[in-house]
C-alpha positions as semicolon CSV with decimal commas, in nm:
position;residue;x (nm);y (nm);z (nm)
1;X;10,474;0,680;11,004
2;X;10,717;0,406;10,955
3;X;10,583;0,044;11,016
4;X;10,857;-0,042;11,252
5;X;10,810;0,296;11,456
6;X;10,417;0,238;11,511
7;X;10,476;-0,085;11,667
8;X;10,749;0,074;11,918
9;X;10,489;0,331;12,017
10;X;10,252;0,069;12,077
11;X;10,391;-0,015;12,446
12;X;10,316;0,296;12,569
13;X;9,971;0,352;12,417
14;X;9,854;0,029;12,545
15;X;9,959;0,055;12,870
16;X;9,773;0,420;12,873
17;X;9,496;0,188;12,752
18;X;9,486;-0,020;13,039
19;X;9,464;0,248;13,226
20;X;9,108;0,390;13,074
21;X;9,056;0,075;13,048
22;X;9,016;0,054;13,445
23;X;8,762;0,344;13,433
24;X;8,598;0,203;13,166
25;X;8,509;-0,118;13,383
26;X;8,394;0,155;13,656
27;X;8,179;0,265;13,414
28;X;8,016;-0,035;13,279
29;X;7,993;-0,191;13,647
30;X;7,747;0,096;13,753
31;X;7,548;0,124;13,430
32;X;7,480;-0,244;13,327
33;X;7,539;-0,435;13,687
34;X;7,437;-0,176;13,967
35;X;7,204;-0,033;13,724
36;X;7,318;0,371;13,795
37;X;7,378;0,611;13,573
38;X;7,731;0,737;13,737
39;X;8,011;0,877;13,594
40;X;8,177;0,919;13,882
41;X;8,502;0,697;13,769
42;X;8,592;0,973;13,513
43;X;8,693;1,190;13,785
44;X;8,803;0,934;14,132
45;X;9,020;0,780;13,874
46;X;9,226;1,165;13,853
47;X;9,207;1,190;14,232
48;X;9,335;0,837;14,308
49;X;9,627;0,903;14,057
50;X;9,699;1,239;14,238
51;X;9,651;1,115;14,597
52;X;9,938;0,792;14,479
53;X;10,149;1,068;14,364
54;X;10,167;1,296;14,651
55;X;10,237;1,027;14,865
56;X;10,478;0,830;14,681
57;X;10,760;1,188;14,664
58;X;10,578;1,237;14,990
59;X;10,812;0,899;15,098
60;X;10,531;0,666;15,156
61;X;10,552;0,310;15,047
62;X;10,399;0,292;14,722
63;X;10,177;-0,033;14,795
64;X;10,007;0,188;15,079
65;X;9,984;0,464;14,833
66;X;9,792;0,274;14,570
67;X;9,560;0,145;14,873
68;X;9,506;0,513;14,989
69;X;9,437;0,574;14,628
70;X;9,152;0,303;14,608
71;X;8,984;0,446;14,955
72;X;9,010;0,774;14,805
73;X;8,806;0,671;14,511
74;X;8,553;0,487;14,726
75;X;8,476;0,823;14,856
76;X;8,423;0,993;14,560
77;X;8,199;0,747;14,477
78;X;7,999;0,806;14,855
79;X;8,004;1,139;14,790
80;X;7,784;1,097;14,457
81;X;7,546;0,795;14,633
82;X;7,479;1,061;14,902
83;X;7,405;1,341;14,674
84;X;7,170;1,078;14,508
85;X;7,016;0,915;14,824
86;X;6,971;1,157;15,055
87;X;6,940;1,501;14,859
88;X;6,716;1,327;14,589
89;X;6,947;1,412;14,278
90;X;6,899;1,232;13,970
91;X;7,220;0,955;13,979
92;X;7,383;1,070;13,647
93;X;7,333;1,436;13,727
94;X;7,486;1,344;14,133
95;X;7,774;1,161;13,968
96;X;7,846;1,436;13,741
97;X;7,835;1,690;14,026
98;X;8,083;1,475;14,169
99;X;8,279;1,457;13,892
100;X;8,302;1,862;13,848
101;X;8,441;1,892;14,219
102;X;8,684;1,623;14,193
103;X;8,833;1,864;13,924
104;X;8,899;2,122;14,191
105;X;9,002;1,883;14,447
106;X;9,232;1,723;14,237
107;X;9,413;2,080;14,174
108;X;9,417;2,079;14,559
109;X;9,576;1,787;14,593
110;X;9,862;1,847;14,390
111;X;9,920;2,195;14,529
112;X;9,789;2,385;14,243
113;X;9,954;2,214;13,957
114;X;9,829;2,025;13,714
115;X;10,067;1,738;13,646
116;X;10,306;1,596;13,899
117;X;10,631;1,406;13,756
118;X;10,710;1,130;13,949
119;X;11,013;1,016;13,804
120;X;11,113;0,595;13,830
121;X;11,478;0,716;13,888
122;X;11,376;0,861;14,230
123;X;11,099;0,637;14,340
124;X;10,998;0,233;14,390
125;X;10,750;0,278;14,097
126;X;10,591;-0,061;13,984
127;X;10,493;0,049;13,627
128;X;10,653;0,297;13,469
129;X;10,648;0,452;13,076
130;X;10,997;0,377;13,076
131;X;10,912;0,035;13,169
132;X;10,640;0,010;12,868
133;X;10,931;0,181;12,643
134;X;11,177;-0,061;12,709
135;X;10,930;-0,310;12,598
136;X;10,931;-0,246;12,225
137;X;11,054;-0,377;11,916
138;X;11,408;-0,228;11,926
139;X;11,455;-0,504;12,187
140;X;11,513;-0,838;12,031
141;X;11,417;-1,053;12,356
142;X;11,073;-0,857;12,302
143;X;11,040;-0,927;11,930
144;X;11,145;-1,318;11,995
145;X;10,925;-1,346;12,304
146;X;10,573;-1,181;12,109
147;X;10,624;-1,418;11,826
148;X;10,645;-1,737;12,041
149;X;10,333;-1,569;12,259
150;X;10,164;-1,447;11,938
151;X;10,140;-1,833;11,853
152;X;10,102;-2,006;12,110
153;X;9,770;-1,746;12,162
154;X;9,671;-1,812;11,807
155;X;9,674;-2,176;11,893
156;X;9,490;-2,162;12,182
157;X;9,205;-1,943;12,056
158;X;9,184;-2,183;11,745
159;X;9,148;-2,462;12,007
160;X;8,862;-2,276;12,206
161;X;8,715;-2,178;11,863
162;X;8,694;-2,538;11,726
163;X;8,593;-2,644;12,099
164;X;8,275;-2,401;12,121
165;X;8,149;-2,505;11,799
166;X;8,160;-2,883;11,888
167;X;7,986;-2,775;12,174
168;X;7,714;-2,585;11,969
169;X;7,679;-2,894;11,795
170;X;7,628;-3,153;12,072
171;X;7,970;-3,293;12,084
172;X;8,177;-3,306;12,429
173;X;8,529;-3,333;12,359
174;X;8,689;-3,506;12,653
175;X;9,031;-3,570;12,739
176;X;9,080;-3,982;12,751
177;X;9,407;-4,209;12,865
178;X;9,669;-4,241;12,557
179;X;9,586;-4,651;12,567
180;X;9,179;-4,603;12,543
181;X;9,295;-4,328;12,287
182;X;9,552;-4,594;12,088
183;X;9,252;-4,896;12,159
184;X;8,988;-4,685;11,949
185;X;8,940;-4,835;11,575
186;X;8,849;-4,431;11,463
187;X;9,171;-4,287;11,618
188;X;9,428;-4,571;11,449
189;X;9,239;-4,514;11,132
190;X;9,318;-4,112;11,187
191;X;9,705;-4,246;11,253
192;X;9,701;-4,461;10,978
193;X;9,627;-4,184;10,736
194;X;9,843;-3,923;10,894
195;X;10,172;-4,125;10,857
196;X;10,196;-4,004;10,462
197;X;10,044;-3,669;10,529
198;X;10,314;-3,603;10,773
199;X;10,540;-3,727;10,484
200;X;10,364;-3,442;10,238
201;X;10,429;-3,154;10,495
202;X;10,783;-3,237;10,502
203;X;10,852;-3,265;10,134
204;X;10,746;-2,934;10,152
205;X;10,908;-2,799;10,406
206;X;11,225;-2,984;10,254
207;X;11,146;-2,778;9,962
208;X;11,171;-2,466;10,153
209;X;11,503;-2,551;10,306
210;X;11,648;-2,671;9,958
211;X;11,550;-2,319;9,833
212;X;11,626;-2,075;10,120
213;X;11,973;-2,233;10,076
214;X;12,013;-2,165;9,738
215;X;11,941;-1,807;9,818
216;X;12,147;-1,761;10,097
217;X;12,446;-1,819;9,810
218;X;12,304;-1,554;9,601
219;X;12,405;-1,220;9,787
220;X;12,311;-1,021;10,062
221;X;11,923;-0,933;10,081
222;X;11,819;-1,267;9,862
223;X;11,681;-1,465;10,168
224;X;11,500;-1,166;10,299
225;X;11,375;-1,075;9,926
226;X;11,221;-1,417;9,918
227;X;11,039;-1,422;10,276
228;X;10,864;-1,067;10,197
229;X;10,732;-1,171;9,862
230;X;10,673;-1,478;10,025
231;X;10,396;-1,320;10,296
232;X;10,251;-1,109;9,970
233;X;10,206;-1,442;9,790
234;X;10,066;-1,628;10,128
235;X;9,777;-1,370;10,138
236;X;9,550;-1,410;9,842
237;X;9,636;-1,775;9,893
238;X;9,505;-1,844;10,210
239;X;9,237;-1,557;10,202
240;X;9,108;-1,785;9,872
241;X;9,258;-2,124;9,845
242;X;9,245;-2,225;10,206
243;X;8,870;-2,047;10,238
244;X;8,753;-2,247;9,932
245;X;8,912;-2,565;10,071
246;X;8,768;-2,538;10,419
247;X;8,459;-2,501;10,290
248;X;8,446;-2,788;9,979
249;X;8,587;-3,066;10,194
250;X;8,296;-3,122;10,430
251;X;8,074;-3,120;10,080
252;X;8,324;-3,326;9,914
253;X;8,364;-3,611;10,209
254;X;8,006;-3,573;10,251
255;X;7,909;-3,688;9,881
256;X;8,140;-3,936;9,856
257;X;8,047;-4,121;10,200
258;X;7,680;-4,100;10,034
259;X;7,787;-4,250;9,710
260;X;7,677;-3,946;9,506
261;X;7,913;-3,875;9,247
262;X;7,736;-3,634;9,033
263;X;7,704;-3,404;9,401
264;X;8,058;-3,461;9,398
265;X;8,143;-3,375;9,072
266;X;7,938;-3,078;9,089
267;X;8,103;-2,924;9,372
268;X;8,463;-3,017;9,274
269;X;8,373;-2,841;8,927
270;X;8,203;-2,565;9,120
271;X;8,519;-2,506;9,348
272;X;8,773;-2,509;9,010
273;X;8,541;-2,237;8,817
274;X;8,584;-1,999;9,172
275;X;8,958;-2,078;9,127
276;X;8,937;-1,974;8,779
277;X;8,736;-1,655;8,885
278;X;8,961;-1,541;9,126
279;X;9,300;-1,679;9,147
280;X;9,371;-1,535;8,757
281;X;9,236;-1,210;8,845
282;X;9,435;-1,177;9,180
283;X;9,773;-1,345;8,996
284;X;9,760;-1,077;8,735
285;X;9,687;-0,770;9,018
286;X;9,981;-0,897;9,210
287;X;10,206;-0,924;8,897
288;X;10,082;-0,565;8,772
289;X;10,115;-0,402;9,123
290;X;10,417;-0,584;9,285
291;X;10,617;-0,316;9,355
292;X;10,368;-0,027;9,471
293;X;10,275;-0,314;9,735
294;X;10,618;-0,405;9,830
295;X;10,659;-0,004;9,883
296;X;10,352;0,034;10,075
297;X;10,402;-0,220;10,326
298;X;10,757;-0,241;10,348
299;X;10,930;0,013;10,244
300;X;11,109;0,237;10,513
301;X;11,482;0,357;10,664
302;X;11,581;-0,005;10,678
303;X;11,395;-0,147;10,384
304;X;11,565;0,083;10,081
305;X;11,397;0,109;9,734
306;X;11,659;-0,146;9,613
307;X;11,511;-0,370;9,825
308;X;11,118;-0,285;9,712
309;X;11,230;-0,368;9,322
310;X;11,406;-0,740;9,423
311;X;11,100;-0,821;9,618
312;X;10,908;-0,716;9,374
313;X;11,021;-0,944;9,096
314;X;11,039;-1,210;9,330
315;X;10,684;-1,145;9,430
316;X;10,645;-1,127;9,006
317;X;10,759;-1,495;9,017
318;X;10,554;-1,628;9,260
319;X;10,212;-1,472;9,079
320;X;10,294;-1,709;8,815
321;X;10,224;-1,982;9,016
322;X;9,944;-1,818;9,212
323;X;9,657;-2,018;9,040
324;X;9,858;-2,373;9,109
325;X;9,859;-2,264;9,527
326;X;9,499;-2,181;9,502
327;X;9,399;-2,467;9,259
328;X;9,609;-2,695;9,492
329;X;9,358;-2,594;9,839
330;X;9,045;-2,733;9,573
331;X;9,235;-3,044;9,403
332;X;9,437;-3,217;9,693
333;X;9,108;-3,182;9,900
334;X;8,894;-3,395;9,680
335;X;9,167;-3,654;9,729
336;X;9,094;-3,626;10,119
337;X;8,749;-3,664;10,081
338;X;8,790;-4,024;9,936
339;X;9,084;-4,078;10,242
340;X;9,321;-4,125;9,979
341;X;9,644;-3,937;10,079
342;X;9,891;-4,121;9,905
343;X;9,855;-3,912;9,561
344;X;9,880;-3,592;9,700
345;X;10,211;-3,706;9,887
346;X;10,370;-3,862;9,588
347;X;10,241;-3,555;9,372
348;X;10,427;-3,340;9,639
349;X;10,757;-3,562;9,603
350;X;10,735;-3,507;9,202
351;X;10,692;-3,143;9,230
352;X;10,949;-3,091;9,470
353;X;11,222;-3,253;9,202
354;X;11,077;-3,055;8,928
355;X;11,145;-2,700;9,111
356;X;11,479;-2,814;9,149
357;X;11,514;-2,874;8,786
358;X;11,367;-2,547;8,700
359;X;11,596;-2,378;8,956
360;X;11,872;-2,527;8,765
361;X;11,762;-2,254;8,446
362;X;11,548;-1,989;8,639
363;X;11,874;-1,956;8,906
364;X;12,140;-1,806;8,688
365;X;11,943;-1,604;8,464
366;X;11,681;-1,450;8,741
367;X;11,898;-1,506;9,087
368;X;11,638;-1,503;9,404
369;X;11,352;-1,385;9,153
370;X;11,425;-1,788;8,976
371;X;11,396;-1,907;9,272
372;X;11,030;-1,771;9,318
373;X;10,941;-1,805;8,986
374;X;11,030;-2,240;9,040
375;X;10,819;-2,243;9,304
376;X;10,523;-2,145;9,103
377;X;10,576;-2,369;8,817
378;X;10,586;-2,639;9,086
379;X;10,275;-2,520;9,227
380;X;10,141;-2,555;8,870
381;X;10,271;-2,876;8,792
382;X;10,120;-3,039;9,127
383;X;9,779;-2,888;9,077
384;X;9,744;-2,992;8,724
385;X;9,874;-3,319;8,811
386;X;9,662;-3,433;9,055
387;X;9,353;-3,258;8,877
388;X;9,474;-3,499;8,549
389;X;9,478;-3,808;8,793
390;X;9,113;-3,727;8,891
391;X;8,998;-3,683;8,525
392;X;9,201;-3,976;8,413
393;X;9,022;-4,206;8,700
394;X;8,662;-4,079;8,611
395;X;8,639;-3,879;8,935
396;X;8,607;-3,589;8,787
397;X;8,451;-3,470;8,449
398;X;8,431;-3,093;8,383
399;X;8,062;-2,972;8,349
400;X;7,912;-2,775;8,050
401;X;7,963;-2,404;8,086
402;X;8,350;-2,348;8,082
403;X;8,435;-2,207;7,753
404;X;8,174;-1,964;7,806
């Protein structure tokens, strides 16, 4: 099954979800908070869908009808708590009783048939599948309107994440007025230091305009080449670099503040071995299996074969600068860890002119694949230059061990 068609089926099997969902919260409301064994929801929930029916082509409002549907249920559910009460059956063998005769009354209900259409054409319906169809990715209001959700969730649950974990630790984050907040020596510092960072991160994004640019001269398909082997070369690199990064800064600001450079050392040389370990590994898998991945995940009636082999040697080109991305999450932190930011920024700046340069070669002899394969070489020439500039300074001084 096609990507593209899995996602528009997804509307309609969530919204079936919610709906045994429902029961499900029936279920777990009797076992772990009423403490009964009752399966009566599996069959009330059948008999308030077929009482709503009946009475919605029956002409009746369908608000009332979802009411009637809910008493209906409540029933059912009397019917088993007598049956348990007063004739002394076990509760999961009463609800199940229950359950087995709601199968016969449901029949009833519906006249002897076992489905009843009620179409959304005919009636005031408040959900309908045709409703959950319309909501799928052929619709581009949808597709716009689940990305800017899809992120602003992310965000938030990254928030509450980051917020629990203070908590765990004793810390109460509280809101405070913008001039306490601008009055506090800690929070001008954090300003002061953001001011080239913020610098950095556009230098880079700059980078990214400069080059989906270039591509958009380069022919029809270039720009989308690029942002597919783009996500295959994000992966590894935030699944490794950014992992490795998170967790060596704390260590690496940690040592630092305590004066102890050979801690310091240790993990910086530590983090550049795992680089070593994994990033060359990973560089040469995505270089060996570029296009089998590009056909696995992408390939389909709208994504032709054509397509899989240009993303492929784009994604070709960026593997040659995998090892720079990943080396980059280790190096630029240890520069964060002593609060200097400057270096990384102007590191950035360099790199930036020297994938233009390359583009100037890689461009016309490689077209959108050039374009990939400068980005890597100035992924490579910022994480070797900023891991020179901590040798050079006597931060950094690689341990015994590496030739073996």
């Amino acid at each position: 099954m096609e990507i593209a068609k899995l996602f528009n089926a997804l509307p309609s099997a969530v919204s079936q979800g919610v709906i045994w969902g429902i029961m499900a919260i029936g279920v777990y409301i009797t076992y772990r908070i009423l403490d009964v064994a009752d399966l009566t929801v599996d069959g009330s929930i059948a008999t308030g869908g077929a009482v709503a029916a009946v009475l919605i082509i029956g002409g009746c409002n369908v608000w009332v009808a979802m009411i009637a549907a809910f008493l209906v249920g409540m029933l059912a559910g009397l019917a088993t708590g007598l049956f348990h009460t007063f004739m002394g059956i076990p509760a999961i063998l009463a609800g199940i009783l229950t359950q087995l005769s709601l199968y016969s009354i449901n029949l009833r209900i519906l006249g002897g048939k076992a489905n009843m259409a009620v179409s959304v054409n005919n009636y005031p319906l408040i959900v309908s599948a045709r409703n959950a169809r319309a909501m799928s990715l052929s619709n581009p209001f949808i597709i716009l309107a689940a990305l800017a959700v899809a992120v602003i969730l992310g965000g938030v649950l990254q928030l509450g994440t980051q917020y629990l974990a203070l908590c765990r630790l004793g810390i109460r984050v509280r809101p405070r007025g913008l001039r306490d907040s601008l009055a506090d020596g800690d929070v001008r510092r954090v300003l002061k230091l953001m001011v080239p960072a913020l610098f950095g991160v556009g230098v880079a994004q700059l980078s990214i305009l400069i080059n989906t640019n270039i591509a958009s001269h380069l022919g029809k398909g270039a720009v989308t080449w690029l942002n597919y082997a783009d996500r295959l070369m994000e992966f590894p690199t935030a699944l490794l670099g950014v992992a490795l990064g998170t967790v060596l800064l704390p260590g690496l600001s940690s040592a630092y503040a305590k004066g102890d450079t050979s801690r310091y050392n240790s993990l910086l040389d530590r983090g550049l071995r795992l680089v070593v370990l994994v990033a060359v590994p990973a560089a040469v898998g995505l270089w060996l299996t570029s296009e089998a991945l590009v056909s696995f995940l992408f390939q389909g009636r709208s994504f032709t074969p054509d397509d899989v082999s240009q993303t492929a040697l784009a994604v070709v080109g960026y593997s040659v600068g995998l090892i720079g991305l990943i080396a980059l999450k280790i190096v630029a932190p240890a520069f964060y860890a002593r609060k200097d930011i400057r270096t990384p920024v102007k590191t950035a700046f360099w790199s930036l002119v020297v994938v233009q340069l390359v583009n100037l070669v890689s461009v016309p002899l490689f077209s959108h694949a050039g374009l990939a394969l400068s980005v890597g070489v100035g992924s490579v020439f910022n994480a070797g230059t900023l891991l020179i500039i901590l040798m050079r300074r006597g931060i950094y001084t690689p341990l015994p061990g590496w030739a073996k």
